[in-house]
Short mmCIF file of C-alpha atoms in Angstrom, two decimals:
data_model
loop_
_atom_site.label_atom_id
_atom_site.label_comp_id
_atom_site.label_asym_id
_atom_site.label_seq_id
_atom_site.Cartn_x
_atom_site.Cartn_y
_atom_site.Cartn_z
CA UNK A 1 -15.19 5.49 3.73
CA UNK A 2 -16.04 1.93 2.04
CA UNK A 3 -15.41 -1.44 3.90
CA UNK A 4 -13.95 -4.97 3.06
CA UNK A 5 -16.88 -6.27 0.44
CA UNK A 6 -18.76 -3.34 -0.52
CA UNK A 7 -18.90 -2.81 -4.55
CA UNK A 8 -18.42 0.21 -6.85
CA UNK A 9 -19.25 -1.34 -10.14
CA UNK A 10 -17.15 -4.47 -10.69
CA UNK A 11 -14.88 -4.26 -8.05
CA UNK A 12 -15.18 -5.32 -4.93
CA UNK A 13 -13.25 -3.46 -2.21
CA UNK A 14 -10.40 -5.41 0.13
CA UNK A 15 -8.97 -2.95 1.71
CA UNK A 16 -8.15 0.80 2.06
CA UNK A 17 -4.48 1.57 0.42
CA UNK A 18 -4.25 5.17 1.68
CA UNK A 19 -5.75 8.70 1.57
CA UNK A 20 -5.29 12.09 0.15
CA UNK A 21 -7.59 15.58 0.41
CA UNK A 22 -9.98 14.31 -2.32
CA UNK A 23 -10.35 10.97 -1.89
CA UNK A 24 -8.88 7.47 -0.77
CA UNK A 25 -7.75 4.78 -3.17
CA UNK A 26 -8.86 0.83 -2.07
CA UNK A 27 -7.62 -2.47 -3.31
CA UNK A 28 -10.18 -4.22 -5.20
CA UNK A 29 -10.61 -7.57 -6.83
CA UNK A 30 -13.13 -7.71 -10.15
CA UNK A 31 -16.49 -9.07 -8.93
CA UNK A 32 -15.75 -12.51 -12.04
CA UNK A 33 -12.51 -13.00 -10.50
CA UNK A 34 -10.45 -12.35 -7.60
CA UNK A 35 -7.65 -12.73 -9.57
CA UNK A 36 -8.16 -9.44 -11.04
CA UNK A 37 -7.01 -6.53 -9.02
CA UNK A 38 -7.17 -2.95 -9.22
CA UNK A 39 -5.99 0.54 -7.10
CA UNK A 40 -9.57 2.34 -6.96
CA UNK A 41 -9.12 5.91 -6.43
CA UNK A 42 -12.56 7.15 -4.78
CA UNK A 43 -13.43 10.57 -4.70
CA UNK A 44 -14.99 11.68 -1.33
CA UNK A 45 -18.76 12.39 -1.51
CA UNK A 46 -17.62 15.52 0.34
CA UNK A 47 -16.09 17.16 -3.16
CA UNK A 48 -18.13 16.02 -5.49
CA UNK A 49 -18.91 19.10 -7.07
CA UNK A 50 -15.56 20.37 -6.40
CA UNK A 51 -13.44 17.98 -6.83
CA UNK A 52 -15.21 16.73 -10.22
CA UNK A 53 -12.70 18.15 -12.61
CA UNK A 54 -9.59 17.16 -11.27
CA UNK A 55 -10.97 13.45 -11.31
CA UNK A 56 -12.28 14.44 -14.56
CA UNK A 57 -8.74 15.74 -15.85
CA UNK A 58 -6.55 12.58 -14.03
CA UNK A 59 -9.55 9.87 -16.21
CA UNK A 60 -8.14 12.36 -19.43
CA UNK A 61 -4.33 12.30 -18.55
CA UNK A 62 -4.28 8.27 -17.79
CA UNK A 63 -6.20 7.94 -20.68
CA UNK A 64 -3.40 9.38 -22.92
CA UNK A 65 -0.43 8.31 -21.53
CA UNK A 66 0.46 4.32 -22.33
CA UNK A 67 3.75 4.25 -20.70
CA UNK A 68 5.59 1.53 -18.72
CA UNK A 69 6.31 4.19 -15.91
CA UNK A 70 2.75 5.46 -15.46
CA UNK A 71 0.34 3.99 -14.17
CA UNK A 72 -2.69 2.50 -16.23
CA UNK A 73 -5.99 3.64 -16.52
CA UNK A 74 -8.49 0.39 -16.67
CA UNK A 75 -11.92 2.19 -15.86
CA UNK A 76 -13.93 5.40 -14.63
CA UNK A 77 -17.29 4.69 -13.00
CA UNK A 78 -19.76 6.76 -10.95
CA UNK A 79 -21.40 4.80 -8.20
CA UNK A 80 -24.99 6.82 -8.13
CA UNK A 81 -26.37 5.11 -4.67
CA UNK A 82 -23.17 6.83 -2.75
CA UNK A 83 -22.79 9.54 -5.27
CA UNK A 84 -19.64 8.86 -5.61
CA UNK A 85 -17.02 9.39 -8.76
CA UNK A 86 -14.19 6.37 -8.73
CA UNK A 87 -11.10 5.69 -11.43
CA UNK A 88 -9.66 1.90 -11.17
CA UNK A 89 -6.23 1.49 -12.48
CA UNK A 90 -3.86 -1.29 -12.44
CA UNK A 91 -2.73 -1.91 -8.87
CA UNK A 92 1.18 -1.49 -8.32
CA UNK A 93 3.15 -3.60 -6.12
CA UNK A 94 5.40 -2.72 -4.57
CA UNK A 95 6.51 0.37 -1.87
CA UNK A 96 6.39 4.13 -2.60
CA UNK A 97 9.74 6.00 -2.69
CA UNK A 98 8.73 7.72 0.51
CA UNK A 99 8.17 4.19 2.50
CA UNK A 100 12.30 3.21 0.69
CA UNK A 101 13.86 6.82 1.95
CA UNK A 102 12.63 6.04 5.08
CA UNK A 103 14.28 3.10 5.34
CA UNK A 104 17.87 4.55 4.91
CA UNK A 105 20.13 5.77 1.75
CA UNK A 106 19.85 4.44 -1.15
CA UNK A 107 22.64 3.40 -3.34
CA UNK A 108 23.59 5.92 -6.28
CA UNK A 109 23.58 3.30 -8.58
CA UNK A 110 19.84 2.36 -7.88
CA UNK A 111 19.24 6.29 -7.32
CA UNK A 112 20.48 6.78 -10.76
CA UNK A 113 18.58 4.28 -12.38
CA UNK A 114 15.27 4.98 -10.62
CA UNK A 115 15.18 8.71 -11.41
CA UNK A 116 16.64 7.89 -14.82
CA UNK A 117 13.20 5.76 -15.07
CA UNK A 118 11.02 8.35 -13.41
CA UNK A 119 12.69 11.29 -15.75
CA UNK A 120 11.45 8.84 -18.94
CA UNK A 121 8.03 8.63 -17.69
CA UNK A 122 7.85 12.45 -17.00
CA UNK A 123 9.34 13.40 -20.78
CA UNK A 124 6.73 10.51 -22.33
CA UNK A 125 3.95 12.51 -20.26
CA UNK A 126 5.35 16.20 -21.25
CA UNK A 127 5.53 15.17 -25.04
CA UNK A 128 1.45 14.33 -24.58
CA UNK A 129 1.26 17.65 -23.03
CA UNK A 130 0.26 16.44 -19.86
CA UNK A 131 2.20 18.11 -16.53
CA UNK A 132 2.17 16.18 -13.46
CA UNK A 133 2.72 19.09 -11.29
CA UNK A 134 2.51 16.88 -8.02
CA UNK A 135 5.96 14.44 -8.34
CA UNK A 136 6.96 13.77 -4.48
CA UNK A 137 8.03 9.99 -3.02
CA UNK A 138 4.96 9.38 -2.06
CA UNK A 139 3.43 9.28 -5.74
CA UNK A 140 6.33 7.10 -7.14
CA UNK A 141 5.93 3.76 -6.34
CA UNK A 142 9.05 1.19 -6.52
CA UNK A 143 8.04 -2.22 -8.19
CA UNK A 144 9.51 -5.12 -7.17
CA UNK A 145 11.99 -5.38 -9.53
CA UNK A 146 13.18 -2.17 -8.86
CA UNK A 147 11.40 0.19 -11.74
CA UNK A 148 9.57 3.02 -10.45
CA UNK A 149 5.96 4.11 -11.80
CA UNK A 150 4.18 7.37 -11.18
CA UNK A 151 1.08 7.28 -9.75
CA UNK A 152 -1.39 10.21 -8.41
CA UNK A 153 -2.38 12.48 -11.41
CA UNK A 154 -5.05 14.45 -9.91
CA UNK A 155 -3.77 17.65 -10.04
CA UNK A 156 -2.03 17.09 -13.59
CA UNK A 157 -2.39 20.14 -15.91
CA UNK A 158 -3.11 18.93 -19.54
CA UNK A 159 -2.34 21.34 -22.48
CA UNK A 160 -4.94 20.11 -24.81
CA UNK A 161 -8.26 19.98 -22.54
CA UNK A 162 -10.32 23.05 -23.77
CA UNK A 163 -11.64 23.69 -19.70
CA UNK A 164 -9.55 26.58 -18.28
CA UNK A 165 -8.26 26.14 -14.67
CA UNK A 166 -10.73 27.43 -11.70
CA UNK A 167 -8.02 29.51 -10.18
CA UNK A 168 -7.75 26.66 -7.23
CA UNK A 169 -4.61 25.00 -7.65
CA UNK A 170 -3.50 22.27 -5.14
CA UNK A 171 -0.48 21.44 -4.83
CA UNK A 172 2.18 20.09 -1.98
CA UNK A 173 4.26 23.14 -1.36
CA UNK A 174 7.63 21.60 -0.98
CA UNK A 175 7.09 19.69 -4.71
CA UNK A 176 5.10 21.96 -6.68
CA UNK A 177 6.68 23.79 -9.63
CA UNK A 178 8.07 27.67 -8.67
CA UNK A 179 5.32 28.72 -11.37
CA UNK A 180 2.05 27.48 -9.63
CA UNK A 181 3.48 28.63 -6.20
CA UNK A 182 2.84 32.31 -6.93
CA UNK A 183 -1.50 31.63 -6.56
CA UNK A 184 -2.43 28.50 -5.22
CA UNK A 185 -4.09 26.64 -2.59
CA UNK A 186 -1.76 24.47 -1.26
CA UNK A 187 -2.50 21.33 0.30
CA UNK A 188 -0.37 21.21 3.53
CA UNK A 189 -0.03 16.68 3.13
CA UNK A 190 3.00 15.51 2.02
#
């Protein structure tokens, strides 16, 4: 776990946004400016070896997809003191669907239009060949203004990369397409 102040690369870590079974993601402000901030996804020491192609495979899906809906990639690193692998992307304000539907019902008319957004996204990334294969309300996050973006593409499956899967598919059970349910490891968080 990093602290408040500690460094990977440029960016300097404020605070711890959340967690997941490879890693946690941190808000960060570039070490020239604080005015620059950042979501930096860590990957946990722990799976490393692991865990290195899925980070590998999110750094090539983000790096393909330009879409207002999907979160940007701004920069992979590797910290070598920690040994640890980190991706920092554009930090989205905002709440995730999941914090919103916990709040109440939505309206149909903003249901409508936020799916309608998320369902964009989603064909932009299937057209690159890129699968998301995760979608649940915690990896949408609501902007602001109301547009959702998808975030979280760690366990994305993309068509073109030339490395075959390992056989050890994660997934959240309850959100994972019917045809990686048949042989996977599924990851119990939702």
């Amino acid at each position: 776990m990093l602290n408040p102040g500690d460094r990977l690369g440029d960016w300097v870590v404020e605070a711890r946004l959340g967690s997941g079974a490879m890693g946690s993601v941190y808000r960060c402000h570039h070490m020239v400016t604080q005015l620059t901030k950042a979501a930096v996804k860590v990957l946990d020491a722990s799976v490393v070896g692991e865990g290195s192609p899925w980070f590998l495979r999110e750094v090539g899906a983000l790096e393909r997809l330009r879409h207002p809906g999907i979160v940007h990639i701004r920069n992979p690193g590797v910290d070598e003191k920690r040994g640890l692998f980190y991706l920092a992307m554009d930090l989205e304000e905002g709440e995730t669907l999941k914090d919103l539907l916990s709040i109440g019902a939505m309206p149909v008319y903003r249901v409508c239009r936020l799916f309608g957004a998320v369902a964009e996204a989603l064909a932009f990334a299937h057209s690159n060949r890129i699968y998301h294969r995760d979608i649940k309300p915690s990896n949408i996050m609501v902007r602001p203004d109301g547009s959702p973006v998808l975030v979280d593409f760690g366990i994305a499956t993309d068509l073109d990369a030339t490395a075959e899967s390992d056989g050890n598919e994660v997934g959240t059970p309850s959100y994972m397409p019917p045809e990686d349910r048949k042989s996977t490891r599924l990851n119990s968080s939702h």
